[in-house]
Tab-separated table of C-alpha atoms in Angstrom:
chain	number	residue	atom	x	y	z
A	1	UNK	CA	57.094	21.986	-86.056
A	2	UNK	CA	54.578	23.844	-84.679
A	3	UNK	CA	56.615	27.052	-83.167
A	4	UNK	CA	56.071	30.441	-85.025
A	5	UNK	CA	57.399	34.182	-84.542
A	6	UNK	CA	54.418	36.624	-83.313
A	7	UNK	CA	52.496	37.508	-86.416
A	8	UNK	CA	49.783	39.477	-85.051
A	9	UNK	CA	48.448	40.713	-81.690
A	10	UNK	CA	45.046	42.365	-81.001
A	11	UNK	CA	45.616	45.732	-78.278
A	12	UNK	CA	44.641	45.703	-74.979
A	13	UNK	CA	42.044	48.751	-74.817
A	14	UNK	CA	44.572	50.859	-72.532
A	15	UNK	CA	46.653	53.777	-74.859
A	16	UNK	CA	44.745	52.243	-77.644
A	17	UNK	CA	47.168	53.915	-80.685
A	18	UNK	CA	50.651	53.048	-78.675
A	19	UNK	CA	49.666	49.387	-78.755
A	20	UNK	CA	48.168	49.358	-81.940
A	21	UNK	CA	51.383	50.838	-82.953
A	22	UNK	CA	53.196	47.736	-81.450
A	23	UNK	CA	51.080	45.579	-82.841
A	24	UNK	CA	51.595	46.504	-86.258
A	25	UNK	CA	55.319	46.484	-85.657
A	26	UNK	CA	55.285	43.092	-84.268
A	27	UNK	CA	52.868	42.292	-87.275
A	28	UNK	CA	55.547	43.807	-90.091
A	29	UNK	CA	58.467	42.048	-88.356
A	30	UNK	CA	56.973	38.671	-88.967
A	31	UNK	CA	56.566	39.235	-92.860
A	32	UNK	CA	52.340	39.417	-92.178
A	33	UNK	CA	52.272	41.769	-94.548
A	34	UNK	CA	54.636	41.646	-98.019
A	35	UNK	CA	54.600	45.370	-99.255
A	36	UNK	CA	50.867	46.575	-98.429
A	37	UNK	CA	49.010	47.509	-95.424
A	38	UNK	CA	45.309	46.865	-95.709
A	39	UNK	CA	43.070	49.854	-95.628
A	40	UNK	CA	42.208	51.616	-92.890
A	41	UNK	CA	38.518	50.724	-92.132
A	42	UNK	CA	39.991	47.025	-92.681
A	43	UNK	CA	42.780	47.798	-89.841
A	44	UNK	CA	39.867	48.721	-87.822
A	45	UNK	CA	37.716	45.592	-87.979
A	46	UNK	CA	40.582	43.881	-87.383
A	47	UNK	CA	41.708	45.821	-84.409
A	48	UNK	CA	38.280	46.788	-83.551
A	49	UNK	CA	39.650	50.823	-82.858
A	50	UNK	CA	38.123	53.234	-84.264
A	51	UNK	CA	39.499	55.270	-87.335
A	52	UNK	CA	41.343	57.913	-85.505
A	53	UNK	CA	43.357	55.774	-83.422
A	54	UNK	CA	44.286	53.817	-86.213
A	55	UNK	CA	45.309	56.661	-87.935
A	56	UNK	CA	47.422	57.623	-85.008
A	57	UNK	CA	49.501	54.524	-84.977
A	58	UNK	CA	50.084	54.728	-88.897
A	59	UNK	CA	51.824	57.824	-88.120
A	60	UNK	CA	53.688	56.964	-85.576
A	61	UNK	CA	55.739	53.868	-88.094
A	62	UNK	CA	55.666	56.449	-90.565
A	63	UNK	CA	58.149	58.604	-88.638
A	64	UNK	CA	59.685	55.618	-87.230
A	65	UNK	CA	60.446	54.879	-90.925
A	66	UNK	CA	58.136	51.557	-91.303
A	67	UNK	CA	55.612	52.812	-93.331
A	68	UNK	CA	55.421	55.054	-96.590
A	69	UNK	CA	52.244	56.627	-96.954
A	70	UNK	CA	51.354	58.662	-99.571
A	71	UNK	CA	47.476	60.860	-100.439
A	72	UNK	CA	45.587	58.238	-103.040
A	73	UNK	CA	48.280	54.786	-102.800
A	74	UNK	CA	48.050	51.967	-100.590
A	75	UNK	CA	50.319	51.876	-97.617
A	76	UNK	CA	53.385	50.988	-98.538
A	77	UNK	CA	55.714	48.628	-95.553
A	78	UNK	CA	59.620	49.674	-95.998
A	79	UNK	CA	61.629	47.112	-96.061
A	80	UNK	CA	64.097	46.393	-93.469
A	81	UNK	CA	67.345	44.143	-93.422
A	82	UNK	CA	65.451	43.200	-90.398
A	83	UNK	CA	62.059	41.697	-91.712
A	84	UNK	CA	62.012	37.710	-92.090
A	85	UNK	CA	60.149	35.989	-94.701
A	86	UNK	CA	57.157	34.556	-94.284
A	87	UNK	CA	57.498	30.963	-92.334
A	88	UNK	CA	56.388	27.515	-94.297
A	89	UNK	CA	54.079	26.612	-91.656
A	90	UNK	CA	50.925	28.809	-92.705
A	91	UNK	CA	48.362	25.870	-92.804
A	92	UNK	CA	45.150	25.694	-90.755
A	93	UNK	CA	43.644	22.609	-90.714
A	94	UNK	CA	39.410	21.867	-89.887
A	95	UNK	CA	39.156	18.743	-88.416
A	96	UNK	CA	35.191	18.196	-88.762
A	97	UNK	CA	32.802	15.457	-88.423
A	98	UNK	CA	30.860	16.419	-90.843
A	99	UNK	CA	31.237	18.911	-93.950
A	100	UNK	CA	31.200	22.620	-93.189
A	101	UNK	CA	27.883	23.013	-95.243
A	102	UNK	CA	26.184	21.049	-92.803
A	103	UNK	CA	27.090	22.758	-89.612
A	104	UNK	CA	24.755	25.236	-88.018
A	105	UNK	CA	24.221	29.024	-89.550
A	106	UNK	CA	26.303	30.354	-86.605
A	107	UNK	CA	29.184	27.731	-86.696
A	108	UNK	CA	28.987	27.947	-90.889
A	109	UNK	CA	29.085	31.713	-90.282
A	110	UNK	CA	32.076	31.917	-88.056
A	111	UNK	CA	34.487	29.473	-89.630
A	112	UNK	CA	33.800	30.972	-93.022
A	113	UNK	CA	34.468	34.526	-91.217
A	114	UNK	CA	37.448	33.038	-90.036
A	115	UNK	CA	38.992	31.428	-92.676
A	116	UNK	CA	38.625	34.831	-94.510
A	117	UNK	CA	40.487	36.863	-91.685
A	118	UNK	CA	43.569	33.816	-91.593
A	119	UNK	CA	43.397	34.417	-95.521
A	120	UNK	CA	44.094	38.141	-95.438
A	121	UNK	CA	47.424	37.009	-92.772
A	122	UNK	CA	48.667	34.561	-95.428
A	123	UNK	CA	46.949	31.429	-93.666
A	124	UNK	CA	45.417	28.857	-95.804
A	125	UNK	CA	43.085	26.500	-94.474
A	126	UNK	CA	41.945	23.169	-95.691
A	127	UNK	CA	38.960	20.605	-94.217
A	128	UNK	CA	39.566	17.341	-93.070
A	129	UNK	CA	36.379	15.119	-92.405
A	130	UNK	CA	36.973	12.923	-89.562
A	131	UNK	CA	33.712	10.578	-89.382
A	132	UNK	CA	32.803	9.261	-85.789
A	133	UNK	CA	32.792	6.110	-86.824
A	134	UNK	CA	36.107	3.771	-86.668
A	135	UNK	CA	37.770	5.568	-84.279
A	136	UNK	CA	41.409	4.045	-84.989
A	137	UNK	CA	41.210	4.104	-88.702
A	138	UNK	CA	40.147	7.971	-88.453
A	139	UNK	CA	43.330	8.655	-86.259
A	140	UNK	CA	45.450	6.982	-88.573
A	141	UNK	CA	44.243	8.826	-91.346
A	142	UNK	CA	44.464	12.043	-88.955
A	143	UNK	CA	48.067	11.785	-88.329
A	144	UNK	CA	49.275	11.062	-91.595
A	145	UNK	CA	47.113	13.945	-92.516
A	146	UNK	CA	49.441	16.364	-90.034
A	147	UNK	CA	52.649	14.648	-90.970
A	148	UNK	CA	51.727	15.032	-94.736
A	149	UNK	CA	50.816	18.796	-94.188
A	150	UNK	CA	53.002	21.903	-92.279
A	151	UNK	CA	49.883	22.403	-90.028
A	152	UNK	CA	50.355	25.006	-87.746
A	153	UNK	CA	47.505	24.575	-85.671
A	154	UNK	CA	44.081	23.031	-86.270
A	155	UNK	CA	40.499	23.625	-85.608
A	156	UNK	CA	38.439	21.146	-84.323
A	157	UNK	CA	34.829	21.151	-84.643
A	158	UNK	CA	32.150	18.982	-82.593
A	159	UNK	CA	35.169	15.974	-82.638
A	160	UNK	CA	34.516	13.156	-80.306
A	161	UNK	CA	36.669	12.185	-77.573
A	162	UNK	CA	39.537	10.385	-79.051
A	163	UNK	CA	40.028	12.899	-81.325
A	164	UNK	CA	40.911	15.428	-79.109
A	165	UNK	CA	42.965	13.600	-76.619
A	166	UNK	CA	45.093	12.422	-79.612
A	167	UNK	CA	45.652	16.614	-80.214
A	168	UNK	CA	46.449	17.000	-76.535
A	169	UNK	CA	48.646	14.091	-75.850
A	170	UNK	CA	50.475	14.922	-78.701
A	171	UNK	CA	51.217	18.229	-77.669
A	172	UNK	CA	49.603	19.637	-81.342
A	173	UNK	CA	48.082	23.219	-81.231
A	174	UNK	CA	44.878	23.543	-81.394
A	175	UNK	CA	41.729	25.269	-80.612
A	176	UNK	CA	38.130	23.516	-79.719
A	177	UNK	CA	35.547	24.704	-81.716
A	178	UNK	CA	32.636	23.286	-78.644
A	179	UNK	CA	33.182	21.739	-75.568
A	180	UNK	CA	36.380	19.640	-74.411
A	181	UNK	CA	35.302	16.377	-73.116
A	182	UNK	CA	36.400	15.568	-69.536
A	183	UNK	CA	39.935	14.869	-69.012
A	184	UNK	CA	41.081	16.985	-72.404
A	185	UNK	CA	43.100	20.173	-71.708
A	186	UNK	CA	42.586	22.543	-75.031
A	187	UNK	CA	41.248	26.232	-75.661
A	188	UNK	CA	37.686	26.079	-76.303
A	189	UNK	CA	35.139	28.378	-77.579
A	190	UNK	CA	31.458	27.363	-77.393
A	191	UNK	CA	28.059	28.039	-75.859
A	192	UNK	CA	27.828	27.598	-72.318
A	193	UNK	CA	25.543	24.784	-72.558
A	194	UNK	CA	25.343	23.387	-69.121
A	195	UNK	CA	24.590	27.109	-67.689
A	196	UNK	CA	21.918	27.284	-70.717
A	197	UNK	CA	20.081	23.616	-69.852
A	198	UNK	CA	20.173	24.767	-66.080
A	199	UNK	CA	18.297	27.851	-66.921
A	200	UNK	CA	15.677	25.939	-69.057
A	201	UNK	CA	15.235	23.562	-65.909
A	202	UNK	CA	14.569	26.639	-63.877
A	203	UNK	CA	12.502	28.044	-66.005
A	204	UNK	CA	10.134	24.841	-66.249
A	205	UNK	CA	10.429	24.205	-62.299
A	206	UNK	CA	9.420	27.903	-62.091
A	207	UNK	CA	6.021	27.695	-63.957
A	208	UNK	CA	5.096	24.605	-62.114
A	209	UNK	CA	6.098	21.386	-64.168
A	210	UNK	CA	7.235	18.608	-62.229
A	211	UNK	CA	7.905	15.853	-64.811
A	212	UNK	CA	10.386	17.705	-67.115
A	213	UNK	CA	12.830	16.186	-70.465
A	214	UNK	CA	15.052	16.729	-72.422
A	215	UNK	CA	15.254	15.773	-75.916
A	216	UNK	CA	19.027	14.662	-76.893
A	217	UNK	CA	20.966	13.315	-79.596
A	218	UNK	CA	23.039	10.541	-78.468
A	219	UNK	CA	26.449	11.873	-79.962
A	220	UNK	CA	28.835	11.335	-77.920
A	221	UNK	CA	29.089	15.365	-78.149
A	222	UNK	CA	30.784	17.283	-74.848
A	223	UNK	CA	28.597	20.063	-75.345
A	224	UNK	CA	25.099	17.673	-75.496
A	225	UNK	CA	27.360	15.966	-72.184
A	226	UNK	CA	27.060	19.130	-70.589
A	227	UNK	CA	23.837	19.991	-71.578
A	228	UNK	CA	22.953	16.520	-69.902
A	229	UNK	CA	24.422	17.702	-66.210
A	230	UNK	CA	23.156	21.484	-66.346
A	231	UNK	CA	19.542	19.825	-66.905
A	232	UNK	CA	19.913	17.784	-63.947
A	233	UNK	CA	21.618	20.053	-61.844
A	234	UNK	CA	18.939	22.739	-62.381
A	235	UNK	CA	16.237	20.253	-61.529
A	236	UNK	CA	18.057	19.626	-58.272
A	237	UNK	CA	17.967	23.085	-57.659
A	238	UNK	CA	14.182	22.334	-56.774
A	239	UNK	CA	13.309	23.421	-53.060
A	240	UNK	CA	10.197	22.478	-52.798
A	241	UNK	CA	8.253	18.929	-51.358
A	242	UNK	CA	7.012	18.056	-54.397
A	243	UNK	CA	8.931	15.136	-56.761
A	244	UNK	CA	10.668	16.399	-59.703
A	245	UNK	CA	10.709	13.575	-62.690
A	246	UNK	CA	13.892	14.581	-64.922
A	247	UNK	CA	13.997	12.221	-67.848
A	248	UNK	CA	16.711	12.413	-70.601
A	249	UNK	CA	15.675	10.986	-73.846
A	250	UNK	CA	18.354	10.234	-76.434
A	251	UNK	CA	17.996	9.610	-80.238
A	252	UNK	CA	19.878	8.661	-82.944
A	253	UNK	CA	19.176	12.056	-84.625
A	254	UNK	CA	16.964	10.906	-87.535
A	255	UNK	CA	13.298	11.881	-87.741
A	256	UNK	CA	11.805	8.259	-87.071
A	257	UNK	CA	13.956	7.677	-83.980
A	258	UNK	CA	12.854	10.862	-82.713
A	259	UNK	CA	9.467	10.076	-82.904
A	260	UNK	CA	9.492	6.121	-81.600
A	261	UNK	CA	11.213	7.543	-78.898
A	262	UNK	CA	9.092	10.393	-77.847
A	263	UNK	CA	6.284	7.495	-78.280
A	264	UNK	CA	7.330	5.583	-75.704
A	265	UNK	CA	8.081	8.497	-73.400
A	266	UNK	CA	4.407	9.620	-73.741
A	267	UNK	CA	3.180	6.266	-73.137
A	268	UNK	CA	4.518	5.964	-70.222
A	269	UNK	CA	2.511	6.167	-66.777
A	270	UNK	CA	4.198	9.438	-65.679
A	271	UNK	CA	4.761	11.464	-69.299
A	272	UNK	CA	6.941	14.656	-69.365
A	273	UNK	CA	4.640	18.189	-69.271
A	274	UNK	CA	7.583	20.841	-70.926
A	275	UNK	CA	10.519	19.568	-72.888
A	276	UNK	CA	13.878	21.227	-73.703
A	277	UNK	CA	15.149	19.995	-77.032
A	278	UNK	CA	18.795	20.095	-78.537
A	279	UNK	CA	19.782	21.059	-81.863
A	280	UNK	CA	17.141	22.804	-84.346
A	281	UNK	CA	16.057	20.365	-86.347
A	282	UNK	CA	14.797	17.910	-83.802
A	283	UNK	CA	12.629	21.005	-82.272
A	284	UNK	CA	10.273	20.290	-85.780
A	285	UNK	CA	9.780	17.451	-85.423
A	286	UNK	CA	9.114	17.130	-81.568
A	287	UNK	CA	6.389	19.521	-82.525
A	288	UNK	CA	4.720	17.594	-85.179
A	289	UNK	CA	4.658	14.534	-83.255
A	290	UNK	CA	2.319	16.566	-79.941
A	291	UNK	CA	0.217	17.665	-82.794
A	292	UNK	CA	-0.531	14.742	-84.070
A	293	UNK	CA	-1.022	13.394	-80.717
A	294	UNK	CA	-3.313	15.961	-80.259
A	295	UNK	CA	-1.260	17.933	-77.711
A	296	UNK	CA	-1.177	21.127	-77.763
A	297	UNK	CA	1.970	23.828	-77.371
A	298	UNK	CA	1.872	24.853	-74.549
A	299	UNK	CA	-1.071	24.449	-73.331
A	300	UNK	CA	-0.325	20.638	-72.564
A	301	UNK	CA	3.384	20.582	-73.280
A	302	UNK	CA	5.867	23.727	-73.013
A	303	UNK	CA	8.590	23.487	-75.292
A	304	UNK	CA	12.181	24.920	-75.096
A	305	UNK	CA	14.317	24.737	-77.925
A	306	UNK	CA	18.267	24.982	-76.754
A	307	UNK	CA	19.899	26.625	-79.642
A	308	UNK	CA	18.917	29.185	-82.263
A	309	UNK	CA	17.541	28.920	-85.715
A	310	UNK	CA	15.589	32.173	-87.831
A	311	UNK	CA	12.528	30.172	-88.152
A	312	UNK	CA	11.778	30.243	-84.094
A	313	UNK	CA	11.147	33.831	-83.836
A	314	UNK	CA	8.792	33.645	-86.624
A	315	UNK	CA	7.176	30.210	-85.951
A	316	UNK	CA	3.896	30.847	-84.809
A	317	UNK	CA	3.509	30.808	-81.779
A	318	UNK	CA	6.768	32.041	-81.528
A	319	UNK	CA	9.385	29.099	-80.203
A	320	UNK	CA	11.020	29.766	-77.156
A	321	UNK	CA	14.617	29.676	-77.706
A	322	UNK	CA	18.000	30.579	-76.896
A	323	UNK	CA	20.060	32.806	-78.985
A	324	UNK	CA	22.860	35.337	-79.486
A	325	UNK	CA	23.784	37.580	-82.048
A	326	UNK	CA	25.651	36.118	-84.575
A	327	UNK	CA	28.702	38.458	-84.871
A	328	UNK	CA	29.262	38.328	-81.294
A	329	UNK	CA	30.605	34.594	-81.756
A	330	UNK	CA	32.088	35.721	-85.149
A	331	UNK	CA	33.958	38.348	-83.671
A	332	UNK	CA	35.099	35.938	-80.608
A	333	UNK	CA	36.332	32.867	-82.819
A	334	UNK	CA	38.238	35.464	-85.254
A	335	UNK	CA	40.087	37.293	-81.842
A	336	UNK	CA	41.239	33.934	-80.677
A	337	UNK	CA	42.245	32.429	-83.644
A	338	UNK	CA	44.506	35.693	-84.779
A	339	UNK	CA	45.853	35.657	-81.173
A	340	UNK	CA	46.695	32.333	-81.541
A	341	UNK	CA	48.577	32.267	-84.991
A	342	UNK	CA	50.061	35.760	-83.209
A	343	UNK	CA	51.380	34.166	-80.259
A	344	UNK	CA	51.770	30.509	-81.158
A	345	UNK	CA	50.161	29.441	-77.731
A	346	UNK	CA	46.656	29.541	-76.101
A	347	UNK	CA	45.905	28.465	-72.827
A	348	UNK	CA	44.052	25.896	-72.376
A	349	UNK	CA	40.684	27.154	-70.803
A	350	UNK	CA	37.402	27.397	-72.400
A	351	UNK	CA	35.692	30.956	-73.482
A	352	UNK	CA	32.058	30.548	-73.358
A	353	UNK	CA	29.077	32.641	-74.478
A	354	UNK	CA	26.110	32.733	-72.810
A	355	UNK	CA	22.949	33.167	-75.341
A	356	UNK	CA	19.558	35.483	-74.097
A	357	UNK	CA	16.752	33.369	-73.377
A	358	UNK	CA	13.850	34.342	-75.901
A	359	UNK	CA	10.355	33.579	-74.088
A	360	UNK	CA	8.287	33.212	-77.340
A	361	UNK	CA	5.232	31.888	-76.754
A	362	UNK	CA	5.725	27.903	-76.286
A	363	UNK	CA	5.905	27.635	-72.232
A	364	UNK	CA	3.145	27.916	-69.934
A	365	UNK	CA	2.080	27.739	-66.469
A	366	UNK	CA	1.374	24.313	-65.292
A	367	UNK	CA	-2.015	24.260	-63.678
């Protein structure tokens, strides 16, 4: 069901226009393209070589008697007695806990980005909301969804447990879109949160805070999981004689959880001095809540927000933040996914980015 003749392979960056020129063979073969090649500054995003080089390989099928090109028409493919049709299977579903509009700018960014590129390589994609809750009605509903559709492969985004052992046991392709949770053996692609939390740690150990948290929704999530150990492992980092307090405080996500909770952590006899928070949203409204208890950023509490969002940079003062450029994840989820609906197969090992640490203006020296 889920086989598939290479449709498309990115070059290695050694004799750039010889495997370029394979590519695009190996791309033709498999009936990627009908009659037309797509432009040439198009060939080059997608190859990411430059113009000449592309150029280079377009001549090389044209004497090879693949391609037709001629000054002001579109490139025309040649067609071959040996050129299949284009395969059934050219479905790729989203399996989401939530709606694509509600995901983060970054995630929105790249799945739209890559939903475009599968478009242009005559991959559809459709959504499929799998909700968290009723784990064995969900699955059901799943399955009948993949036996009901010629999937090819799937996506699945921030998915709990369950949801992607049921992928891997069941030998369906598919790539991870975040962390796998422990014992699940799929390709991944995600922030290296654990590496990212166990900077934060060092960063607060570093200016002198003892009695550090971290602010974290109780998902479920194997990225939050992992954010979860990094903390801790970066606190026991600590060489020095003093006691580090490492408290992890989880919420339910919503604004007045948030804040009952961070109540009763700052009523309590030993209350945190810095804070690393997960997910934008929660950053807000961790720093309404010290200003209202009339604690100041960062003079009495440093603050760390984990991920990215445009406001942070221009929050005043600044918020001190992870982040990456944008493309950069773009450009990673789009190689992978064309290399997998190239090659049928990825292995199952997890590609992580690690984000710059933005210093802002939110931590401070503990005196």
């Amino acid at each position: 069901m889920c086989s598939s003749p290479h449709l498309f392979e990115l070059p290695e960056r050694a004799s750039l226009s010889a495997q370029v020129a394979e590519a695009l063979r190996k791309a033709i073969a498999a009936g990627t393209w009908q009659r037309y090649l797509p432009g040439e500054r198009r060939l080059c995003q997608l190859f990411q070589v430059s113009r000449p080089t592309i150029q280079t390989a377009l001549r090389v099928l044209v004497k090879e008697g693949r391609l037709v090109i001629k000054r002001g028409c579109r490139t025309r493919i040649q067609d071959t007695p040996n050129r299949p049709k284009v395969g059934r299977n050219r479905l790729v579903g989203l399996i989401t806990q939530m709606p694509v509009t509600q995901m983060t700018q970054n995630a929105h960014h790249g799945v739209s980005e890559m939903r475009a590129h599968l478009a242009e390589h005559g991959f559809s994609t459709e959504i499929f909301v799998c909700s968290p809750s009723g784990a064995r009605p969900q699955l059901k509903k799943l399955e009948n969804f993949v036996r009901q559709n010629p999937v090819f492969c799937c996506v699945l985004i921030s998915v709990t447990r369950e949801v992607q052992l049921w992928f891997a046991q069941n030998s369906m392709p598919a790539l991870v879109l975040g962390w796998c949770h422990a014992g699940v053996k799929l390709p991944s692609l995600d922030v290296d949160f654990q590496s990212v939390c166990r900077h934060a740690a060092g960063v607060f150990l570093s200016k002198g805070h003892r009695n550090i948290g971290l602010v974290l929704e109780s998902s479920g999530a194997a990225g939050d999981l992992a954010s979860e150990a990094g903390f801790r492992e970066g606190a026991a980092r600590f060489t020095g004689t003093e006691e580090i307090r490492t408290m992890v405080m989880r919420h339910n996500g919503t604004p007045r959880h948030i804040t009952d909770k961070l109540e009763a952590l700052f009523s309590s006899p030993n209350p945190p001095t810095a804070l690393l928070v997960a997910h934008p949203l929660p950053v807000f409204t961790v720093l309404f809540f010290l200003l209202r208890r009339g604690l100041t950023v960062p003079e009495s509490v440093s603050v760390i927000a984990r991920d990215q969002d445009h406001l942070f940079s221009s929050f005043l003062p600044p918020i001190s933040h992870y982040h990456f450029d944008g493309n950069s994840f773009v450009h990673r989820l789009t190689h992978l996914m064309l290399k997998f609906v190239g090659q049928g197969y990825l292995a199952p090992e997890p590609h992580l980015l690690f984000p710059k640490f933005f210093a802002g203006a939110t931590v401070a020296a503990r005196e």
